Tab-separated table of C-alpha atoms in Angstrom:
chain	number	residue	atom	x	y	z
Y	698	MET	CA	3.651	153.683	48.615
Y	699	PRO	CA	3.936	151.284	45.680
Y	700	SER	CA	3.701	152.653	42.148
Y	701	ALA	CA	1.249	151.493	39.499
Y	702	SER	CA	4.035	149.358	38.046
Y	703	ALA	CA	4.629	146.094	39.883
Y	704	VAL	CA	7.441	145.265	37.450
Y	705	SER	CA	9.336	148.506	38.110
Y	706	ASP	CA	8.813	148.024	41.844
Y	707	PHE	CA	10.334	144.565	41.562
Y	708	TYR	CA	13.603	146.020	40.225
Y	709	ARG	CA	13.748	148.891	42.729
Y	710	GLY	CA	17.077	148.563	44.547
Y	711	ALA	CA	17.725	145.150	42.959
Y	712	ASP	CA	21.252	144.381	41.773
Y	713	VAL	CA	21.257	142.702	38.377
Y	714	PHE	CA	23.776	140.479	36.569
Y	715	VAL	CA	23.907	140.378	32.752
Y	716	THR	CA	25.915	138.253	30.346
Y	717	GLY	CA	26.132	139.283	26.693
Y	718	ALA	CA	25.616	142.922	27.701
Y	719	THR	CA	27.400	144.296	24.627
Y	720	GLY	CA	25.311	142.254	22.184
Y	721	PHE	CA	22.086	143.230	20.430
Y	722	VAL	CA	19.711	141.966	23.132
Y	723	GLY	CA	22.075	142.791	25.998
Y	724	VAL	CA	22.488	146.468	25.151
Y	725	ALA	CA	18.723	146.827	24.585
Y	726	LEU	CA	18.176	145.259	28.018
Y	727	LEU	CA	20.533	147.751	29.679
Y	728	GLU	CA	18.762	150.674	27.999
Y	729	LYS	CA	15.335	149.459	29.089
Y	730	LEU	CA	16.433	148.816	32.671
Y	731	LEU	CA	17.986	152.270	33.025
Y	732	ARG	CA	15.030	154.029	31.380
Y	733	SER	CA	11.985	152.151	32.712
Y	734	CYS	CA	13.382	150.900	36.036
Y	735	PRO	CA	15.316	154.005	37.115
Y	736	ASP	CA	15.626	152.819	40.712
Y	737	VAL	CA	17.362	149.572	39.737
Y	738	GLY	CA	20.491	148.844	41.756
Y	739	ASN	CA	23.886	148.048	40.249
Y	740	ILE	CA	23.964	146.270	36.891
Y	741	TYR	CA	26.950	143.914	36.840
Y	742	CYS	CA	28.000	143.070	33.275
Y	743	LEU	CA	30.260	140.118	32.520
Y	744	MET	CA	32.749	141.450	29.972
Y	745	ARG	CA	36.103	140.565	28.465
Y	746	PRO	CA	38.837	142.669	26.896
Y	747	LYS	CA	38.359	142.986	23.143
Y	748	ARG	CA	40.456	144.463	20.325
Y	749	GLY	CA	42.986	145.873	22.736
Y	750	LYS	CA	40.373	147.509	24.984
Y	751	ASP	CA	40.035	146.535	28.631
Y	752	ILE	CA	36.593	146.113	30.188
Y	753	SER	CA	36.543	149.593	31.753
Y	754	THR	CA	37.189	151.174	28.367
Y	755	ARG	CA	34.498	149.037	26.764
Y	756	ALA	CA	32.011	150.001	29.480
Y	757	GLU	CA	32.802	153.682	28.935
Y	758	GLU	CA	31.701	153.253	25.308
Y	759	PHE	CA	28.098	152.390	26.228
Y	760	PRO	CA	26.904	156.046	26.099
Y	761	LYS	CA	28.186	156.279	22.508
Y	762	ASN	CA	25.681	153.652	21.386
Y	763	LEU	CA	22.759	155.386	19.677
Y	764	VAL	CA	20.279	153.179	21.544
Y	765	PHE	CA	20.920	155.391	24.588
Y	766	GLU	CA	20.179	158.730	22.861
Y	767	LYS	CA	16.769	159.270	24.474
Y	768	LEU	CA	17.956	158.029	27.851
Y	769	ILE	CA	20.857	160.496	27.852
Y	770	GLU	CA	18.611	163.364	26.712
Y	771	LYS	CA	16.379	162.770	29.727
Y	772	HIS	CA	18.808	161.671	32.440
Y	773	GLY	CA	22.305	162.591	31.288
Y	774	THR	CA	25.227	160.181	31.493
Y	775	ASP	CA	25.252	159.756	35.283
Y	776	VAL	CA	22.866	156.803	34.931
Y	777	PHE	CA	25.710	154.772	33.450
Y	778	LYS	CA	27.404	154.716	36.851
Y	779	LYS	CA	25.030	151.863	37.676
Y	780	ILE	CA	26.751	149.695	35.043
Y	781	ILE	CA	29.666	147.855	36.631
Y	782	PRO	CA	31.869	145.788	34.307
Y	783	VAL	CA	33.066	142.474	35.717
Y	784	ALA	CA	36.046	140.763	34.098
Y	785	GLY	CA	35.140	137.311	32.847
Y	786	GLU	CA	34.535	135.051	29.877
Y	787	ILE	CA	31.571	132.734	29.369
Y	788	GLY	CA	33.796	130.112	27.751
Y	789	GLU	CA	36.313	129.868	30.627
Y	790	GLU	CA	36.337	127.767	33.765
Y	791	ASN	CA	34.434	129.506	36.573
Y	792	LEU	CA	33.509	132.135	33.969
Y	793	GLY	CA	37.011	133.562	34.356
Y	794	LEU	CA	35.848	135.389	37.485
Y	795	SER	CA	38.260	136.439	40.216
Y	796	PRO	CA	37.385	135.137	43.703
Y	797	GLU	CA	36.568	138.699	44.764
Y	798	ASP	CA	34.172	139.327	41.892
Y	799	ARG	CA	32.512	135.964	42.376
Y	800	LYS	CA	31.968	136.761	46.048
Y	801	THR	CA	30.509	140.184	45.197
Y	802	LEU	CA	28.067	138.749	42.675
Y	803	GLN	CA	26.924	135.944	44.938
Y	804	ALA	CA	26.399	138.342	47.827
Y	805	ASN	CA	24.418	140.998	45.948
Y	806	VAL	CA	22.728	139.869	42.738
Y	807	GLN	CA	18.952	139.417	42.857
Y	808	VAL	CA	18.142	138.930	39.155
Y	809	ALA	CA	20.402	137.341	36.516
Y	810	PHE	CA	19.974	137.541	32.747
Y	811	HIS	CA	21.972	135.074	30.678
Y	812	CYS	CA	22.063	136.426	27.110
Y	813	ALA	CA	25.560	135.396	26.013
Y	814	ALA	CA	25.877	132.727	23.312
Y	815	THR	CA	27.581	132.059	20.029
Y	816	LEU	CA	25.046	132.512	17.226
Y	817	ASP	CA	27.329	131.206	14.494
Y	818	PHE	CA	25.476	128.424	12.675
Y	819	GLU	CA	28.790	127.214	11.249
Y	820	ALA	CA	30.682	127.045	14.542
Y	821	ASN	CA	32.086	123.617	15.325
Y	822	LEU	CA	30.679	121.493	18.115
Y	823	LYS	CA	33.595	122.119	20.459
Y	824	THR	CA	33.031	125.879	20.307
Y	825	THR	CA	29.270	125.740	20.814
Y	826	VAL	CA	29.599	123.200	23.631
Y	827	THR	CA	32.118	125.456	25.378
Y	828	ILE	CA	30.051	128.622	25.091
Y	829	ASN	CA	26.392	127.641	24.807
Y	830	LEU	CA	26.334	124.508	26.955
Y	831	LEU	CA	29.227	124.729	29.418
Y	832	GLY	CA	28.760	128.492	29.621
Y	833	THR	CA	25.159	127.994	30.759
Y	834	ARG	CA	26.221	125.309	33.242
Y	835	ARG	CA	28.724	127.772	34.713
Y	836	ILE	CA	26.048	130.457	35.002
Y	837	VAL	CA	23.778	128.005	36.833
Y	838	GLU	CA	26.625	127.106	39.200
Y	839	LEU	CA	27.258	130.789	39.885
Y	840	CYS	CA	23.571	131.434	40.512
Y	841	SER	CA	23.401	128.473	42.901
Y	842	GLY	CA	25.587	130.465	45.271
Y	843	MET	CA	23.702	133.763	44.982
Y	844	LYS	CA	22.178	134.340	48.403
Y	845	LYS	CA	19.564	136.893	47.292
Y	846	LEU	CA	18.700	135.505	43.862
Y	847	LYS	CA	15.043	135.905	42.940
Y	848	ALA	CA	15.218	134.707	39.336
Y	849	LEU	CA	17.536	133.611	36.537
Y	850	VAL	CA	16.321	134.397	33.018
Y	851	HIS	CA	17.931	132.227	30.340
Y	852	VAL	CA	17.614	133.526	26.786
Y	853	SER	CA	17.255	130.500	24.535
Y	854	SER	CA	15.749	130.322	21.033
Y	855	ALA	CA	12.433	129.186	19.609
Y	856	TYR	CA	14.483	127.231	17.073
Y	857	VAL	CA	16.055	124.886	19.628
Y	858	ASN	CA	13.197	122.558	18.706
Y	859	SER	CA	13.243	123.261	14.959
Y	860	ASN	CA	14.080	119.593	14.433
Y	861	LEU	CA	10.473	118.755	15.350
Y	862	LYS	CA	9.028	120.497	12.260
Y	863	VAL	CA	5.582	120.730	13.859
Y	864	GLN	CA	3.791	123.203	16.080
Y	865	ILE	CA	6.075	123.690	19.037
Y	866	ASP	CA	4.777	124.278	22.562
Y	867	GLU	CA	6.132	126.293	25.469
Y	868	LYS	CA	7.642	123.358	27.275
Y	869	LEU	CA	10.945	121.575	27.746
Y	870	TYR	CA	11.428	118.856	25.129
Y	871	PRO	CA	13.625	115.768	25.578
Y	872	VAL	CA	17.146	115.824	24.112
Y	873	PRO	CA	18.784	112.810	22.427
Y	874	GLU	CA	21.978	112.821	24.499
Y	875	SER	CA	22.992	113.864	27.992
Y	876	ALA	CA	24.982	117.060	28.388
Y	877	ASN	CA	27.740	115.197	30.231
Y	878	LYS	CA	28.242	112.796	27.324
Y	879	ILE	CA	28.451	115.621	24.778
Y	880	ILE	CA	30.823	117.619	26.980
Y	881	GLU	CA	33.026	114.539	27.392
Y	882	MET	CA	33.136	113.919	23.643
Y	883	ALA	CA	33.924	117.561	22.905
Y	884	SER	CA	36.828	117.531	25.347
Y	885	SER	CA	38.267	114.067	24.613
Y	886	LEU	CA	37.986	113.695	20.828
Y	887	SER	CA	40.455	115.325	18.469
Y	888	ASP	CA	39.134	118.167	16.342
Y	889	ALA	CA	39.116	115.937	13.259
Y	890	ALA	CA	37.358	113.060	15.030
Y	891	LEU	CA	34.762	115.387	16.544
Y	892	GLU	CA	34.138	117.005	13.163
Y	893	GLU	CA	33.554	113.577	11.622
Y	894	ALA	CA	31.225	112.520	14.437
Y	895	THR	CA	29.220	115.776	14.529
Y	896	PRO	CA	26.507	114.868	11.954
Y	897	LYS	CA	25.667	111.690	13.852
Y	898	ILE	CA	25.692	113.532	17.200
Y	899	LEU	CA	23.367	116.263	15.900
Y	900	GLY	CA	20.866	113.778	14.498
Y	901	ASP	CA	17.981	115.786	13.055
Y	902	HIS	CA	19.158	119.115	14.487
Y	903	PRO	CA	20.134	121.484	11.647
Y	904	ASN	CA	23.296	122.802	13.306
Y	905	THR	CA	25.397	122.865	16.469
Y	906	TYR	CA	23.697	126.068	17.666
Y	907	THR	CA	20.185	124.643	18.038
Y	908	PHE	CA	21.598	121.393	19.456
Y	909	THR	CA	23.694	122.969	22.221
Y	910	LYS	CA	21.045	125.564	23.086
Y	911	ALA	CA	18.530	122.727	23.545
Y	912	LEU	CA	20.937	120.980	25.925
Y	913	ALA	CA	21.521	124.278	27.745
Y	914	GLU	CA	17.821	124.567	28.602
Y	915	HIS	CA	18.110	121.335	30.557
Y	916	GLU	CA	21.015	122.806	32.537
Y	917	VAL	CA	18.722	125.674	33.564
Y	918	ALA	CA	16.015	123.151	34.490
Y	919	LYS	CA	18.488	121.503	36.887
Y	920	GLY	CA	19.143	124.919	38.402
Y	921	PHE	CA	15.400	125.418	38.874
Y	922	GLU	CA	15.524	122.697	41.511
Y	923	LYS	CA	17.590	125.116	43.639
Y	924	PHE	CA	16.383	128.605	42.670
Y	925	PRO	CA	13.704	130.305	40.525
Y	926	ALA	CA	14.563	130.210	36.835
Y	927	VAL	CA	12.774	130.806	33.549
Y	928	VAL	CA	13.559	130.122	29.892
Y	929	VAL	CA	12.515	132.620	27.228
Y	930	ARG	CA	12.629	131.580	23.585
Y	931	PRO	CA	12.641	134.413	21.047
Y	932	SER	CA	12.432	133.638	17.343
Y	933	MET	CA	14.431	135.757	14.853
Y	934	ILE	CA	15.057	139.001	16.747
Y	935	THR	CA	14.630	142.104	14.628
Y	936	CYS	CA	14.527	145.884	15.071
Y	937	ALA	CA	12.620	147.747	17.774
Y	938	TRP	CA	8.868	148.063	17.344
Y	939	LYS	CA	8.352	150.984	19.726
Y	940	GLU	CA	11.301	151.511	22.079
Y	941	PRO	CA	13.497	153.362	22.501
Y	942	VAL	CA	12.941	154.427	18.863
Y	943	PRO	CA	10.928	152.517	16.239
Y	944	GLY	CA	13.393	150.814	13.888
Y	945	TRP	CA	16.429	150.884	16.198
Y	946	ILE	CA	18.766	148.024	15.246
Y	947	ASN	CA	22.409	147.095	15.678
Y	948	SER	CA	22.305	143.550	14.299
Y	949	LYS	CA	22.877	142.565	10.670
Y	950	ASN	CA	21.235	139.185	11.142
Y	951	GLY	CA	17.934	138.409	9.482
Y	952	PRO	CA	15.942	140.808	7.294
Y	953	SER	CA	17.838	143.918	8.454
Y	954	GLY	CA	21.036	142.540	6.920
Y	955	PHE	CA	19.321	141.965	3.592
Y	956	PHE	CA	17.768	145.441	3.638
Y	957	MET	CA	21.200	146.861	4.376
Y	958	GLY	CA	22.702	145.074	1.368
Y	959	ALA	CA	19.736	146.025	-0.827
Y	960	ALA	CA	19.924	149.697	0.130
Y	961	LYS	CA	23.570	149.740	-0.916
Y	962	GLY	CA	22.637	148.243	-4.271
Y	963	VAL	CA	24.732	145.162	-3.559
Y	964	VAL	CA	22.153	142.512	-2.568
Y	965	ARG	CA	19.484	142.459	-5.279
Y	966	ARG	CA	17.813	139.079	-4.841
Y	967	LEU	CA	16.457	137.256	-1.788
Y	968	PRO	CA	15.263	133.621	-1.722
Y	969	VAL	CA	12.060	133.349	0.334
Y	970	GLY	CA	8.742	131.555	0.208
Y	971	LYS	CA	6.551	134.628	-0.135
Y	972	ASN	CA	3.489	132.921	1.316
Y	973	LEU	CA	5.253	130.984	4.053
Y	974	VAL	CA	5.092	132.224	7.646
Y	975	TYR	CA	8.368	133.668	8.932
Y	976	ASP	CA	8.630	134.276	12.647
Y	977	TYR	CA	10.146	137.681	13.466
Y	978	ILE	CA	10.021	139.367	16.864
Y	979	PRO	CA	11.038	142.940	17.788
Y	980	VAL	CA	13.946	143.317	20.195
Y	981	ASP	CA	12.022	145.621	22.559
Y	982	VAL	CA	9.330	142.944	22.995
Y	983	VAL	CA	12.049	140.383	23.774
Y	984	VAL	CA	13.550	142.636	26.443
Y	985	ASN	CA	10.135	143.370	27.954
Y	986	GLU	CA	9.403	139.663	28.231
Y	987	MET	CA	12.755	139.041	29.909
Y	988	LEU	CA	11.989	141.676	32.543
Y	989	VAL	CA	8.374	140.595	33.032
Y	990	SER	CA	9.143	136.860	33.189
Y	991	ALA	CA	11.729	137.445	35.929
Y	992	TRP	CA	9.197	139.414	37.974
Y	993	HIS	CA	6.413	136.864	37.418
Y	994	THR	CA	8.611	133.855	38.204
Y	995	ALA	CA	10.010	135.429	41.369
Y	996	THR	CA	6.577	136.573	42.538
Y	997	ASN	CA	4.535	133.458	41.753
Y	998	LYS	CA	7.166	130.783	42.458
Y	999	PRO	CA	5.861	128.197	39.943
Y	1000	LYS	CA	6.360	124.499	40.686
Y	1001	GLU	CA	7.671	123.822	37.177
Y	1002	MET	CA	10.209	125.911	35.273
Y	1003	PRO	CA	8.301	128.319	33.007
Y	1004	VAL	CA	9.104	128.402	29.293
Y	1005	TYR	CA	7.878	131.313	27.183
Y	1006	HIS	CA	7.881	131.701	23.415
Y	1007	ILE	CA	8.495	135.285	22.310
Y	1008	THR	CA	7.167	134.694	18.824
Y	1009	SER	CA	4.684	135.912	16.228
Y	1010	SER	CA	3.813	132.909	14.040
Y	1011	THR	CA	0.655	131.820	15.866
Y	1012	CYS	CA	-0.739	135.195	16.946
Y	1013	ASN	CA	0.265	137.617	14.172
Y	1014	PRO	CA	2.004	135.722	11.350
Y	1015	PHE	CA	4.241	137.563	8.900
Y	1016	ARG	CA	4.550	136.678	5.209
Y	1017	TRP	CA	6.897	138.392	2.783
Y	1018	ALA	CA	4.001	138.688	0.327
Y	1019	THR	CA	2.573	141.269	2.759
Y	1020	ILE	CA	5.345	143.787	2.071
Y	1021	GLU	CA	6.670	142.700	-1.339
Y	1022	LYS	CA	5.030	145.512	-3.317
Y	1023	ARG	CA	6.193	148.155	-0.845
Y	1024	ILE	CA	9.876	147.225	-0.885
Y	1025	PRO	CA	10.692	149.289	-4.031
Y	1026	GLN	CA	8.918	152.310	-2.510
Y	1027	GLN	CA	10.954	151.967	0.682
Y	1028	LEU	CA	14.238	151.733	-1.205
Y	1029	ASP	CA	13.301	154.786	-3.303
Y	1030	SER	CA	12.096	156.930	-0.402
Y	1031	LEU	CA	15.130	156.432	1.842
Y	1032	PRO	CA	18.182	155.874	-0.378
Y	1033	LEU	CA	21.726	155.715	0.936
Y	1034	LYS	CA	24.404	158.251	0.219
Y	1035	ALA	CA	26.832	155.326	0.413
Y	1036	ALA	CA	24.967	153.254	-2.208
Y	1037	VAL	CA	27.263	151.732	-4.823
Y	1038	TRP	CA	24.451	151.046	-7.305
Y	1039	TYR	CA	20.744	151.577	-7.808
Y	1040	PRO	CA	18.914	149.588	-5.101
Y	1041	THR	CA	16.350	146.911	-5.768
Y	1042	LEU	CA	15.310	143.715	-4.021
Y	1043	LYS	CA	13.440	140.936	-5.772
Y	1044	LEU	CA	12.068	137.886	-3.962
Y	1045	LEU	CA	12.813	134.513	-5.564
Y	1046	PRO	CA	10.950	131.268	-4.768
Y	1047	SER	CA	13.932	128.864	-4.645
Y	1048	LEU	CA	17.619	128.684	-3.806
Y	1049	THR	CA	18.341	127.255	-7.264
Y	1050	LEU	CA	16.800	130.253	-9.010
Y	1051	PHE	CA	18.605	132.553	-6.590
Y	1052	ARG	CA	21.983	130.997	-7.398
Y	1053	ILE	CA	21.366	131.265	-11.151
Y	1054	SER	CA	20.216	134.857	-10.775
Y	1055	ALA	CA	23.171	135.695	-8.522
Y	1056	ILE	CA	25.581	134.933	-11.380
Y	1057	PHE	CA	24.107	137.791	-13.426
Y	1058	VAL	CA	22.967	140.327	-10.838
Y	1059	HIS	CA	25.515	139.715	-8.064
Y	1060	PHE	CA	28.753	138.114	-9.228
Y	1061	LEU	CA	29.263	139.570	-12.723
Y	1062	PRO	CA	28.750	143.170	-11.479
Y	1063	ALA	CA	30.899	142.366	-8.424
Y	1064	TYR	CA	33.837	141.198	-10.542
Y	1065	PHE	CA	33.459	144.281	-12.769
Y	1066	PHE	CA	33.376	146.775	-9.889
Y	1067	ASP	CA	36.147	144.995	-7.980
Y	1068	ALA	CA	38.338	145.229	-11.088
Y	1069	LEU	CA	37.671	148.976	-11.299
Y	1070	THR	CA	38.431	149.301	-7.596
Y	1071	MET	CA	41.771	147.506	-7.997
Y	1072	ILE	CA	42.711	149.699	-10.981
Y	1073	ALA	CA	41.969	152.752	-8.815
Y	1074	GLY	CA	44.176	151.346	-6.043
Y	1075	GLY	CA	41.345	150.399	-3.715
Y	1076	ARG	CA	40.517	147.185	-1.891
Y	1077	PRO	CA	38.054	144.914	-3.730
Y	1078	ILE	CA	35.293	143.607	-1.461
Y	1079	LEU	CA	32.177	142.846	-3.528
Y	1080	VAL	CA	33.101	139.357	-4.763
Y	1081	ARG	CA	34.101	138.324	-1.251
Y	1082	LEU	CA	30.872	139.815	0.120
Y	1083	HIS	CA	28.700	137.846	-2.292
Y	1084	LYS	CA	30.607	134.650	-1.603
Y	1085	ASN	CA	29.888	135.218	2.093
Y	1086	VAL	CA	26.199	135.865	1.340
Y	1087	SER	CA	26.012	132.669	-0.697
Y	1088	LYS	CA	27.751	130.751	2.071
Y	1089	SER	CA	25.423	132.259	4.668
Y	1090	LEU	CA	22.353	131.227	2.673
Y	1091	GLY	CA	23.749	127.724	2.518
Y	1092	ARG	CA	23.856	127.646	6.320
Y	1093	LEU	CA	20.345	129.042	6.514
Y	1094	ALA	CA	18.917	126.676	3.899
Y	1095	PRO	CA	17.077	124.484	6.479
Y	1096	PHE	CA	15.235	127.597	7.705
Y	1097	ILE	CA	14.498	129.493	4.476
Y	1098	PHE	CA	11.694	127.382	2.996
Y	1099	GLN	CA	10.414	125.791	6.196
Y	1100	GLU	CA	7.802	127.313	8.472
Y	1101	TRP	CA	7.241	126.643	12.165
Y	1102	PHE	CA	4.372	127.611	14.411
Y	1103	PHE	CA	5.471	128.435	17.931
Y	1104	ASP	CA	2.576	128.388	20.375
Y	1105	ASN	CA	2.740	131.439	22.668
Y	1106	LYS	CA	-0.341	131.048	24.871
Y	1107	ARG	CA	1.731	131.390	28.032
Y	1108	THR	CA	3.208	134.654	26.828
Y	1109	LEU	CA	-0.252	136.030	26.077
Y	1110	GLU	CA	-1.431	134.896	29.517
Y	1111	LEU	CA	1.605	136.585	31.028
Y	1112	HIS	CA	0.653	139.794	29.231
Y	1113	GLU	CA	-2.887	139.606	30.642
Y	1114	SER	CA	-1.475	139.273	34.167
Y	1115	LEU	CA	0.074	142.741	33.910
Y	1116	SER	CA	-1.492	145.905	35.267
Y	1117	PRO	CA	-2.585	148.541	32.722
Y	1118	ALA	CA	0.535	150.554	33.552
Y	1119	ASP	CA	2.811	147.576	33.029
Y	1120	LYS	CA	1.069	146.622	29.792
Y	1121	GLU	CA	1.966	150.084	28.562
Y	1122	THR	CA	5.561	150.078	29.827
Y	1123	PHE	CA	6.464	146.414	29.453
Y	1124	GLY	CA	4.076	145.265	26.725
Y	1125	ILE	CA	4.660	141.793	25.260
Y	1126	ASP	CA	1.529	141.382	23.125
Y	1127	ILE	CA	2.371	141.852	19.425
Y	1128	ARG	CA	-1.056	141.056	18.046
Y	1129	SER	CA	-1.470	144.725	17.122
Y	1130	ILE	CA	1.778	145.060	15.181
Y	1131	GLN	CA	1.295	146.236	11.583
Y	1132	TRP	CA	3.997	144.509	9.566
Y	1133	ASN	CA	3.947	147.025	6.710
Y	1134	ASP	CA	4.632	149.906	9.084
Y	1135	TYR	CA	7.128	147.846	11.057
Y	1136	PHE	CA	9.242	147.068	7.987
Y	1137	GLU	CA	9.202	150.706	6.936
Y	1138	HIS	CA	10.643	151.584	10.342
Y	1139	MET	CA	13.156	148.765	9.899
Y	1140	HIS	CA	14.364	150.233	6.621
Y	1141	ALA	CA	14.716	153.670	8.241
Y	1142	GLY	CA	16.559	152.063	11.154
Y	1143	VAL	CA	18.943	150.232	8.830
Y	1144	ARG	CA	19.772	153.568	7.191
Y	1145	ARG	CA	20.286	155.391	10.481
Y	1146	TYR	CA	21.849	152.767	12.734
Y	1147	LEU	CA	23.562	150.209	10.504
Y	1148	ASN	CA	24.700	152.573	7.749
Y	1149	ASN	CA	25.216	155.574	10.077
Y	1150	GLU	CA	23.469	158.008	7.745
Y	1151	GLU	CA	21.679	160.842	9.506
Y	1152	PRO	CA	18.488	162.448	8.105
Y	1153	LYS	CA	20.470	165.482	6.898
Y	1154	THR	CA	22.222	163.258	4.301
Y	1155	LEU	CA	18.918	162.390	2.597
Y	1156	PRO	CA	18.886	165.201	-0.032
Y	1157	ALA	CA	22.377	164.240	-1.252
Y	1158	ALA	CA	21.400	160.565	-1.187
Y	1159	LYS	CA	18.308	161.221	-3.315
Y	1160	LYS	CA	20.368	163.152	-5.847
Y	1161	LYS	CA	22.791	160.236	-6.146
Y	1162	HIS	CA	19.836	157.841	-6.279
Y	1163	ARG	CA	18.469	159.566	-9.407
Y	1164	THR	CA	21.852	159.372	-11.098
Y	1165	LEU	CA	22.178	155.672	-10.280
Y	1166	TYR	CA	18.663	155.077	-11.619
Y	1167	TYR	CA	19.564	156.333	-15.089
Y	1168	LEU	CA	22.932	154.586	-15.045
Y	1169	ASN	CA	21.201	151.349	-14.128
Y	1170	ILE	CA	18.855	151.671	-17.129
Y	1171	LEU	CA	21.774	152.373	-19.474
Y	1172	VAL	CA	23.751	149.404	-18.161
Y	1173	GLN	CA	20.764	147.079	-18.555
Y	1174	ILE	CA	20.210	148.255	-22.126
Y	1175	GLY	CA	23.909	147.823	-22.884
Y	1176	PHE	CA	23.994	144.365	-21.311
Y	1177	LEU	CA	20.940	143.082	-23.218
Y	1178	THR	CA	22.141	144.652	-26.467
Y	1179	SER	CA	25.525	142.947	-26.086
Y	1180	ILE	CA	23.876	139.548	-25.656
Y	1181	TRP	CA	21.569	140.291	-28.596
Y	1182	PHE	CA	24.602	141.156	-30.728
Y	1183	CYS	CA	26.508	137.990	-29.713
Y	1184	ILE	CA	23.560	135.678	-30.381
Y	1185	SER	CA	22.916	137.330	-33.762
Y	1186	ARG	CA	26.548	136.745	-34.745
Y	1187	LEU	CA	26.407	133.114	-33.624
Y	1188	LEU	CA	23.292	132.620	-35.752
Y	1189	GLY	CA	24.953	134.341	-38.701
Y	1190	MET	CA	22.139	136.878	-38.846
Y	1191	THR	CA	21.854	140.638	-38.569
Y	1192	MET	CA	20.551	142.301	-35.425
Y	1193	ALA	CA	17.674	143.748	-37.427
Y	1194	SER	CA	16.523	140.298	-38.490
Y	1195	THR	CA	16.673	139.095	-34.864
Y	1196	PHE	CA	14.934	142.127	-33.345
Y	1197	TRP	CA	12.587	139.700	-31.541
Y	1198	LEU	CA	15.534	138.595	-29.372
Y	1199	TYR	CA	15.597	141.813	-27.382
Y	1200	PRO	CA	12.109	141.521	-25.819
Y	1201	VAL	CA	12.674	137.798	-25.240
Y	1202	LEU	CA	15.939	138.512	-23.451
Y	1203	SER	CA	14.226	141.259	-21.426
Y	1204	VAL	CA	11.540	138.819	-20.249
Y	1205	LEU	CA	14.095	136.118	-19.395
Y	1206	PHE	CA	16.294	138.568	-17.540
Y	1207	ASN	CA	13.275	139.852	-15.614
Y	1208	LEU	CA	12.637	136.311	-14.357
Y	1209	LEU	CA	16.067	136.177	-12.730
């Protein structure tokens, strides 16, 4: 007798293949499959040795990931026997698969999820072509030989069409060059020649990531001529909204990375357009849409390859102005025991103002604390960290003060096609998300999952937080007084006669 969940029924006994299983989305997908589709068959995970660990050792580490806490509490660790690591590499010929493993996958897999990609916006074209484009072509070739395949789900990005700078629809857009031509150039040109030619090749694409991911979608479209396939396009993927725990996160990309730096007292300024729309999407919603879109595509057999936006900009837009006033409260209520200074995060309206401000609130303190660290025999890291942040913001510049509106009508229609039970278990409608509450959970998740600080450390963290608060005030007073003293000397006047300088300096410093 079928259950009330058509989606769970779809995965009953079905063997699944996953690439990128150890990444943010991949590990969330495994957790959801094991928890909400308990009768799923084997889950084959393409993995490679890393940092001296073979794939079996890496697979044995899955239960240690905190995302599985609730799953283990309910079902124990036996559920992980369903996860079968398969040796391979997305960037190698034939995916680096042995003939035996290839035969096993093609004989058994019914649903494939392609999550693996390089997300590095600074990666050169050769790297992104090898992984994002050729890797997808290899996945399509593998799926072409899968005898039982019901659906391939390709995880793309809403920003593959960010070069359009208009409202973007859930459809496949033309690309300026053929994949074969780009692959040929990447393989035949020298590194120097390819680097020189890259800006012209990219055209109006902001980086090699969006360019190669756009080309990869067309590889999946070619596969659709042979087997069911679907493209899902998430925007910036952030912490869990509801599952398995609100706020769960293991990625430092996007706002979680800035909250992590702010909570430590290291990142104190953030350049954003407070009233611009930024498109964030919770990871659990992304995973739900992956599972639902596979079921829907396999069941309905559409004549054209479906494309779904997993986005928020057109149905529940987020603006930083919404949470700006609550950020200080969040930083005060959940401080870190590992904080190096009193935390604060101020939003600045331009990159220029951010860079000026960073000199005073990021780099000068970083040089001071790194010097103290070196004197104490430690390893200085703050200056290097802020240089990396500055470099990262340079890469993100095309995205920081630009808003896009990603139409998601198909996703909302897909949600309405679900039964009440599946809407509850595999919900993909984020119109009810409350961004204030969501970002509070994000901050708590950053503390717990990125900084590894359990709730029991909170009393000690609050005690340190109070101490840092008073130290921060003293340092600010000392800093402004020093500048006041220097300016008075340069003017040949006494500090008493230039008392007006102190409030002026306070106002100016507050603007930074």
